[in-house]
Coordinates of C-alpha atoms and ligand atoms in Angstrom, one line a residue:
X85 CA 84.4 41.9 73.4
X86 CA 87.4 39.2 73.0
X87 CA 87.8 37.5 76.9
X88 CA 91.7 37.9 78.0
X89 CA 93.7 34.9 77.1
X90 CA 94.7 34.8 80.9
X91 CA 93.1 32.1 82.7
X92 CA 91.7 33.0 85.8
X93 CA 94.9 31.5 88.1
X94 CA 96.9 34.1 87.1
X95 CA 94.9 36.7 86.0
X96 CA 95.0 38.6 89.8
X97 CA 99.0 38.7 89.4
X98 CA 100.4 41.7 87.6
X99 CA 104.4 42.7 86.9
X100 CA 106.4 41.9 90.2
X101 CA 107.0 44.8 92.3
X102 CA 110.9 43.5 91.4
X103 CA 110.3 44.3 88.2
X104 CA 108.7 47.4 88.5
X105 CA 111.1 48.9 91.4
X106 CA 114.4 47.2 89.3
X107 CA 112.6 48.9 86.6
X108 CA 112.7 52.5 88.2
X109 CA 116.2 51.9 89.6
X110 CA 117.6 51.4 86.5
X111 CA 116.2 54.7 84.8
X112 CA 116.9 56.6 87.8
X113 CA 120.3 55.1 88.1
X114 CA 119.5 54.3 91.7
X115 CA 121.5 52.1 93.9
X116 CA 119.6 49.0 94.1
X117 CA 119.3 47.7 97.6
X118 CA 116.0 46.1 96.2
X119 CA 116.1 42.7 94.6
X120 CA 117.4 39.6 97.0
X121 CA 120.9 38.9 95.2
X122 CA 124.7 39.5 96.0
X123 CA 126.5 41.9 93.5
X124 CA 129.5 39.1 94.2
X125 CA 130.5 35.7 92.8
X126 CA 130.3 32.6 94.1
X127 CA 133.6 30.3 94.7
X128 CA 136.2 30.0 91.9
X129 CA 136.2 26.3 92.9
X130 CA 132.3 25.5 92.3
X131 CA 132.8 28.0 88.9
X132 CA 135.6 25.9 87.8
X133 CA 133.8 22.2 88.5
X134 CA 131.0 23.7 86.7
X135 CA 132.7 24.1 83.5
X136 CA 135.0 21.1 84.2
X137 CA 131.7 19.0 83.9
X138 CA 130.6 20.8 80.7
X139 CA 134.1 19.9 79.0
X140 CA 134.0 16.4 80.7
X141 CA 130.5 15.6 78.8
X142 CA 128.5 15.9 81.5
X143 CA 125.4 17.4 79.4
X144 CA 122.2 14.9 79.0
X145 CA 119.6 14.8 80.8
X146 CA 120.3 13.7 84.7
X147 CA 118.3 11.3 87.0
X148 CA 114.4 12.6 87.7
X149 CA 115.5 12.8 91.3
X150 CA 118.4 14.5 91.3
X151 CA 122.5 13.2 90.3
X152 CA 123.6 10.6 92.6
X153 CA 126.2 11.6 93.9
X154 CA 124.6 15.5 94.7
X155 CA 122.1 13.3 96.2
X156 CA 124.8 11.9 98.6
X157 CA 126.1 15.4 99.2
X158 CA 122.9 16.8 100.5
X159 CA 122.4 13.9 103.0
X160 CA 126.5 14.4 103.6
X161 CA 125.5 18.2 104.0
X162 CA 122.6 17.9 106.2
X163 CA 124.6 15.0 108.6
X164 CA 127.5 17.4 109.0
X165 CA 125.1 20.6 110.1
X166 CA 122.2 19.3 111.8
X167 CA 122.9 15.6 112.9
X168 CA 120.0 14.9 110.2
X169 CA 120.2 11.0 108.7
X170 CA 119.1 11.6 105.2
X171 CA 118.9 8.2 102.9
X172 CA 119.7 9.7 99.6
X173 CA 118.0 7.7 97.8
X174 CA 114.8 7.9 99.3
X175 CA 114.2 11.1 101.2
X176 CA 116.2 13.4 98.5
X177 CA 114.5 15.3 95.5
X178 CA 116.6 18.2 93.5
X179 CA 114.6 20.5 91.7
X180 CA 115.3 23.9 89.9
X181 CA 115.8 26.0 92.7
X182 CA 113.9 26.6 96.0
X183 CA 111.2 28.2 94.0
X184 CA 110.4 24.4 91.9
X185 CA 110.4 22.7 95.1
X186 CA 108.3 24.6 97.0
X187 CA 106.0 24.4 94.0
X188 CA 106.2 20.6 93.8
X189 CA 105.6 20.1 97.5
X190 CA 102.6 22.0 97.4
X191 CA 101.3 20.0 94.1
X192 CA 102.5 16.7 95.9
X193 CA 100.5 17.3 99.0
X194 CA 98.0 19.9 98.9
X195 CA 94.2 19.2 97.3
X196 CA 91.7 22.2 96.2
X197 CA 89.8 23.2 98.6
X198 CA 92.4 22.3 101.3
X199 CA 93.3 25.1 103.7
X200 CA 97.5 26.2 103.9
X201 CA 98.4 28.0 107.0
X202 CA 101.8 30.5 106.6
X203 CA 103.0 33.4 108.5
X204 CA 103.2 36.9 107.0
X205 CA 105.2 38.9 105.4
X206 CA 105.4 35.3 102.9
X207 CA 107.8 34.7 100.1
X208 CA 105.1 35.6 97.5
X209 CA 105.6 32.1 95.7
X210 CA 103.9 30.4 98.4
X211 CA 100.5 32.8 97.7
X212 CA 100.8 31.9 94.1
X213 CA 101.4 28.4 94.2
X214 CA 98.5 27.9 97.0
X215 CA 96.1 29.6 94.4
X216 CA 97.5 27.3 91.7
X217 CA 96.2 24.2 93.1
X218 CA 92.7 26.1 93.9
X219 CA 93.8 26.0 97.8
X220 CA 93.0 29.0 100.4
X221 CA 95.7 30.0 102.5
X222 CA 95.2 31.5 106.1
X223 CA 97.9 33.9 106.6
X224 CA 98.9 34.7 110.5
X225 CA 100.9 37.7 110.7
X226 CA 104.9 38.2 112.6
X227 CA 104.4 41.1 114.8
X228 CA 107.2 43.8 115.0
X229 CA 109.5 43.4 117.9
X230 CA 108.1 45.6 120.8
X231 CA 108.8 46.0 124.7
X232 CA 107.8 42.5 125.6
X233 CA 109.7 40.7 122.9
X234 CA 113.3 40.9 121.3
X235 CA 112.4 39.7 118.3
X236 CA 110.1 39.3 115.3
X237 CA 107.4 37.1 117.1
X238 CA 103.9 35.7 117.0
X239 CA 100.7 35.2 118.9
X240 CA 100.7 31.2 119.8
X241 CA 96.2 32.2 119.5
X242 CA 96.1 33.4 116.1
X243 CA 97.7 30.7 114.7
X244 CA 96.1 27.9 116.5
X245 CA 92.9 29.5 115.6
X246 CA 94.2 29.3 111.8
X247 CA 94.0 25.5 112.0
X248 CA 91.1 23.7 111.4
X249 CA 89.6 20.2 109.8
X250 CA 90.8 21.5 106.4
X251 CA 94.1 22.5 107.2
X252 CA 96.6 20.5 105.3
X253 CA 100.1 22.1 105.7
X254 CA 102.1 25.0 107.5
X255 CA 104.7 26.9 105.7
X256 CA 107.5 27.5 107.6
X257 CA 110.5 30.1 106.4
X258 CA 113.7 30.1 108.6
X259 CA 116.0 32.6 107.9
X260 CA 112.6 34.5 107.5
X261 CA 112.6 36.9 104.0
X262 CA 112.0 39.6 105.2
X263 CA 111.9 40.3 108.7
X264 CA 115.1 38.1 109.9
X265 CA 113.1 35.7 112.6
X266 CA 115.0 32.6 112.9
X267 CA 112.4 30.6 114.7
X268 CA 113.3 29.1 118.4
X269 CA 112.9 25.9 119.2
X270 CA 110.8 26.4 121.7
X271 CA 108.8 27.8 118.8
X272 CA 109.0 25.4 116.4
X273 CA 107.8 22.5 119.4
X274 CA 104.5 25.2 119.7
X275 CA 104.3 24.9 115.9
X276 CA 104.9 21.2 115.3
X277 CA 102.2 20.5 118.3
X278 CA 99.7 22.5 116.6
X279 CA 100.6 20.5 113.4
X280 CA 100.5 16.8 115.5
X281 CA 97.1 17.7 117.0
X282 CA 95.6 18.2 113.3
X283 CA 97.5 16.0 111.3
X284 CA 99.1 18.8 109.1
X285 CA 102.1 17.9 107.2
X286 CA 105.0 21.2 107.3
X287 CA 106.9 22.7 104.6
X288 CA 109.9 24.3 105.5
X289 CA 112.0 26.8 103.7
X290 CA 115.6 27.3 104.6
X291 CA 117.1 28.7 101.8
X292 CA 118.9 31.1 104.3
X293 CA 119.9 28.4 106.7
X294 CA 123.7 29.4 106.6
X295 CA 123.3 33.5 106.6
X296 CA 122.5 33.6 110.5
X297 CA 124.3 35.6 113.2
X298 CA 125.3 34.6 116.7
X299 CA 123.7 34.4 119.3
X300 CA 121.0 33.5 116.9
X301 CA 121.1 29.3 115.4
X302 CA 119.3 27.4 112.9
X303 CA 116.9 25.3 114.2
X304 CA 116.3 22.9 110.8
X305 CA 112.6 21.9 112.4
X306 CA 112.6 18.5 110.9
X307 CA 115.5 18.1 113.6
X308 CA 112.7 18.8 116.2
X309 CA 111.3 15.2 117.1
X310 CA 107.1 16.2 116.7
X311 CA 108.4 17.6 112.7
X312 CA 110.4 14.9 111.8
X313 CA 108.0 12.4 110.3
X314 CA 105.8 15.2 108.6
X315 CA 108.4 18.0 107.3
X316 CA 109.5 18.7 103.9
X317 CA 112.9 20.7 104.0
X318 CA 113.2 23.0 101.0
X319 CA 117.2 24.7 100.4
X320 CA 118.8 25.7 97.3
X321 CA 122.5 26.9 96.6
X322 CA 121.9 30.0 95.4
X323 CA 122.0 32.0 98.5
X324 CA 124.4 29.5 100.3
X325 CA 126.8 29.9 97.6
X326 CA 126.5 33.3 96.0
X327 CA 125.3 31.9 92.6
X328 CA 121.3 32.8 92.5
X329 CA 121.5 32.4 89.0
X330 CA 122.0 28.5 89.0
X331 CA 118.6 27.7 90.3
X332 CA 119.7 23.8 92.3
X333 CA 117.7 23.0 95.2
X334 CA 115.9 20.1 96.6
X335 CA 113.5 18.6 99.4
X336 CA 114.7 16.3 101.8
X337 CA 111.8 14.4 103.5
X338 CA 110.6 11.2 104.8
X339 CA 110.4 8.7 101.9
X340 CA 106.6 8.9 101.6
X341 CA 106.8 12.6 101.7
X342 CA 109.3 13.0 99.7
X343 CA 107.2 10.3 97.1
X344 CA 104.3 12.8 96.6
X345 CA 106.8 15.7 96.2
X346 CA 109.0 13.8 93.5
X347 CA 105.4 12.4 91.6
X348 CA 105.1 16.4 91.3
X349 CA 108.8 17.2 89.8
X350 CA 108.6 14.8 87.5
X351 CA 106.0 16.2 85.3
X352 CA 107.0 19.9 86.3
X353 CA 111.1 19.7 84.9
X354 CA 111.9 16.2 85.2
X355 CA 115.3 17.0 85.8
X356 CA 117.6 19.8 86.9
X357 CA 120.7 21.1 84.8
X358 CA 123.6 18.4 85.1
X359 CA 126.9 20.1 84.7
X360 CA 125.6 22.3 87.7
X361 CA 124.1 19.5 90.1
X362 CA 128.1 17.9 89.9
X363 CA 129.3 21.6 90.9
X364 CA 126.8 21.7 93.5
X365 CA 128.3 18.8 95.1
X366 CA 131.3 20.0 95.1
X367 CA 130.0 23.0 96.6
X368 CA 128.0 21.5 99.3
X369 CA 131.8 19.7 100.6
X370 CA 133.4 23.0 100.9
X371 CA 134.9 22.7 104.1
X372 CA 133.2 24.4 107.4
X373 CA 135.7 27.2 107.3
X374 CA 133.3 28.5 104.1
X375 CA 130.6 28.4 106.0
X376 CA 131.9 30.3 108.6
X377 CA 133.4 33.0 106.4
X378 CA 130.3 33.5 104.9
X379 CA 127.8 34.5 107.7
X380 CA 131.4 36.5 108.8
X381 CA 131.2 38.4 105.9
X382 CA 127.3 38.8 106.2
X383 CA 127.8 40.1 109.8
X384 CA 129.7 42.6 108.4
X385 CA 127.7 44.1 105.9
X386 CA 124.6 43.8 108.3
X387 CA 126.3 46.2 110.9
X388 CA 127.6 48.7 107.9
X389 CA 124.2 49.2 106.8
X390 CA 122.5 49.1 110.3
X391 CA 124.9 52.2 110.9
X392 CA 124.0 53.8 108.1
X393 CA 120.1 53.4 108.4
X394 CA 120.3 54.7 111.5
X395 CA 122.2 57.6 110.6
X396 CA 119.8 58.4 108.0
X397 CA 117.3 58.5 110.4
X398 CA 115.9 54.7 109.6
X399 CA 115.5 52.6 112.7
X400 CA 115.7 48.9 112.3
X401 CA 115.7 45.6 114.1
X402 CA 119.1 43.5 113.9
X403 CA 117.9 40.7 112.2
X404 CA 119.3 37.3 113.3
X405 CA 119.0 36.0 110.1
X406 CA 118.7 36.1 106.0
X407 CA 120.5 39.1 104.3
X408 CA 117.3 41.7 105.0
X409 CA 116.4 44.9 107.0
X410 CA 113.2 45.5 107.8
X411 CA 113.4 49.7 108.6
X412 CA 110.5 51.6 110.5
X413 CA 109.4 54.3 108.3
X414 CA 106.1 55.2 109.7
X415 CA 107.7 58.4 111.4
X416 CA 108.4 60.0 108.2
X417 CA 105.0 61.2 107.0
X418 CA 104.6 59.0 103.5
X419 CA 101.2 57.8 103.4
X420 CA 102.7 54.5 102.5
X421 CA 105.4 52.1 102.1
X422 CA 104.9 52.1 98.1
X423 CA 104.9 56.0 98.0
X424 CA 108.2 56.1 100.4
X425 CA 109.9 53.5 98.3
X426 CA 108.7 55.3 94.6
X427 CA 110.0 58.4 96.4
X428 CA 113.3 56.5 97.6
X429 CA 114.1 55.3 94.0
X430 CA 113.5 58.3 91.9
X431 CA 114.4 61.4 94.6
X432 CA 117.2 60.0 96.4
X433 CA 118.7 57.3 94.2
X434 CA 118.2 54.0 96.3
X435 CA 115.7 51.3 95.4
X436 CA 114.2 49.3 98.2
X437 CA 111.1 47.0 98.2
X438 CA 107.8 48.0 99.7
X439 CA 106.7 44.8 102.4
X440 CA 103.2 45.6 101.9
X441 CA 103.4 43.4 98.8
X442 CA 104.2 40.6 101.0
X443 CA 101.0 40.3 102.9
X444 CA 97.5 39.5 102.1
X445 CA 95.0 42.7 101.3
X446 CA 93.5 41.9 104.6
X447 CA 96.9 42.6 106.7
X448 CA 98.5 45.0 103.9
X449 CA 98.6 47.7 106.0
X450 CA 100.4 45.7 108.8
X451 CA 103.6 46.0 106.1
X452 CA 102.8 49.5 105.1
X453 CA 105.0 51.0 107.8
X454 CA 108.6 49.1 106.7
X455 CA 110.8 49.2 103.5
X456 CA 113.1 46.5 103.0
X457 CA 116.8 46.9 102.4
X458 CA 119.3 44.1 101.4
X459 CA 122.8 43.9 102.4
X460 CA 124.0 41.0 100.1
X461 CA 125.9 43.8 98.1
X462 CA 129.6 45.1 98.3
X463 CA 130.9 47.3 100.8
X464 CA 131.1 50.4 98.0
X465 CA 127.3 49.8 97.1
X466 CA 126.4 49.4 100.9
X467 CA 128.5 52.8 101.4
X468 CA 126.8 55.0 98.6
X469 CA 123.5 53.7 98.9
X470 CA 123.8 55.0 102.9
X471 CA 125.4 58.3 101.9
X472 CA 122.7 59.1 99.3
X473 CA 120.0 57.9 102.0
X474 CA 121.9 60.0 104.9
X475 CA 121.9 63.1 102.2
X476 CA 118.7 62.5 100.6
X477 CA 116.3 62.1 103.7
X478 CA 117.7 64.9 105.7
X479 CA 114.5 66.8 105.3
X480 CA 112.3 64.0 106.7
X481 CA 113.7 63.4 109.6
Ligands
PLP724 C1 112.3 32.7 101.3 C2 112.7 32.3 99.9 N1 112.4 31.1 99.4 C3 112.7 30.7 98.2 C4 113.5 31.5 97.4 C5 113.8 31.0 96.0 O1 115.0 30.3 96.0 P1 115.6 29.8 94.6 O2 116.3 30.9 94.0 O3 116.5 28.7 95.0 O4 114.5 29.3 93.7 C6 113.9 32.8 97.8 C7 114.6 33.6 96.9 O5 114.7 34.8 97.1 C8 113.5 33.2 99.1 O6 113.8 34.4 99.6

């Protein structure tokens, strides 16, 4: 018998459940409230400097770490939101999206054998990558809100009892994918204590830092004094922007952080596409007023399809950040998330993702009573994937 031509780090992953729910969506011409990506454009302006670059030659390779003067507009960017000094020169990486950087930081800083502590639901990335260096990731799980707490939250003992001698860094996610937590913080002080007391360096994923709604407020954590000297921030455009497709982020950490990350990246891409690092810039300078607009906008698409997954008989906590629902569908009598989302897709014409997927096999049934809706989609999407939910789960109710 011939082995498989898989090596053994990837031979546990199968086809995404993107692929396999986009998959069904698109033969059962559902309405895909699925995959994490706006149906929209991004601005004309960032479009236009785009192509101005192409015609202005702007085509070779660019610097390992990142254009200059994007490099400058990142620590510009992060001065202007968060009072954060960045030296672009030596605390600033770009990389092909969120999804290289978070790949380079674990590379940069994490050995085999080393332990990873993240919360779950996780961005299923960080699960990959951790096996990719041979690591083992200790996964604490968000509990649902409930009567004692207003928000997606968790319990300050399971995650101190996650550290130990071997513990090497704690992923962080705020905006959280998929439950909405923007950490406190009073939170993030727990967190970074936890990570003083063991030495554990932190790195933090923001790639929702500008879809968050009021009262709620991005805490970046490396703004939090205990973080600051051992977090790596991880953003990207895509989500900030509306352009998912262009795949620019970067790390901004302290120089010796950001040293190991960048020893990573440069034998991972090297460098990121130029003509859209010069657009990037420009994008990152947009004035606040974009900013603003944008979590408007995203306000207003939340509420629409809170109302209408309510109606439909889906009850769901507001999240205070990201463009995500997390609905209860325990009280519906599917034996699972996966069989209420394969139902979803083919019977009533709406795809959704099942957040089992997003947890380790020892939690997975922790997710198995949620589906996840997103709301980065326009208002006539938002409105006919509600009717055909309101319609479609009449009987279940
Ligand atoms: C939490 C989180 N991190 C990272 C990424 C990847 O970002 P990028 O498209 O910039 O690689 C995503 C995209 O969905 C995400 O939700």
């Amino acid at each position: 018998m011939s082995r498989s031509p898989a090596a053994e780090r990837v031979s546990r992953f199968g086809t995404t459940v993107f692929s396999e729910f986009s998959a069904l969506a698109l033969k059962h011409g559902a309405v895909n409230l699925g995959q994490g990506f706006p149906d929209f454009d991004g601005p004309e302006a960032v479009k236009e400097a785009a192509q101005r670059a192409i015609r202005d030659g702007v085509n070779q390779y660019a610097m390992g770490m990142g254009a200059k003067d994007l490099r400058q507009a990142i620590a510009e960017h992060a001065a202007r939101f968060y009072g954060q000094q960045v030296n672009p020169d030596t605390m600033v990486t770009v990389t092909s999206g969120a999804t290289e950087a978070i790949l380079d930081v674990i590379l940069g800083l994490v050995d085999p054998g080393d332990e990873v502590v993240a919360f779950e639901p996780f961005y299923d990335s960080y699960d990959a990558n951790i096996t990719f260096v041979g690591a083992k990731a200790r996964y604490v799980p968000l509990r649902p809100p409930d009567a004692q707490h207003a928000t997606w939250w968790f319990d300050r003992e399971e995650v101190r009892a996650a550290f130990g001698p071997r513990t090497r860094l704690l992923i962080l996610n705020t905006p959280h994918n998929p439950t909405g937590k923007v950490f406190t913080r009073e939170e993030l002080e727990f967190l970074g204590g936890l990570c003083a007391e063991h030495d554990v360096k932190v790195l933090s994923d923001e790639v929702y830092e500008h879809i968050v709604f009021a009262p709620a407020r991005h805490v970046r954590p490396s703004t939090v004094p205990v973080l600051a000297d051992r977090t790596v921030t991880v953003s990207s455009m895509g989500k900030t922007f509306s352009l998912t497709g262009w795949k620019i982020g970067w790390v901004i950490a302290p120089p010796s952080l950001r040293d190991a990350v960048q020893r990573a990246h440069q034998f991972v891409t090297f460098a990121t596409a130029s003509p859209l690092q010069v657009a990037t810039a420009a994008a990152l300078r947009l004035p606040d007023s974009y900013f603003q607009e944008l979590a408007t906008q995203y306000l207003a698409r939340r509420e629409k399809l809170l109302r209408g997954l309510k109606e439909a008989g889906l009850p769901a906590h507001a999240p205070e950040g990201s463009y995500f629902i997390l609905t209860n569908i325990s009280h519906l009598g599917f034996p699972d998330d996966m069989a209420f989302c394969r139902h979803l897709v083919t019977q009533v014409g709406v795809a959704a993702i099942p957040p089992s997927v997003f947890y380790s096999p020892e939690h997975r049934h922790l997710g198995q009573g949620f589906a996840r809706f997103a709301f980065c989609k326009t208002d006539g999407v938002l409105d006919e994937g509600v009717r055909r939910l309101r319609e479609g789960l009449t009987k279940h109710r």
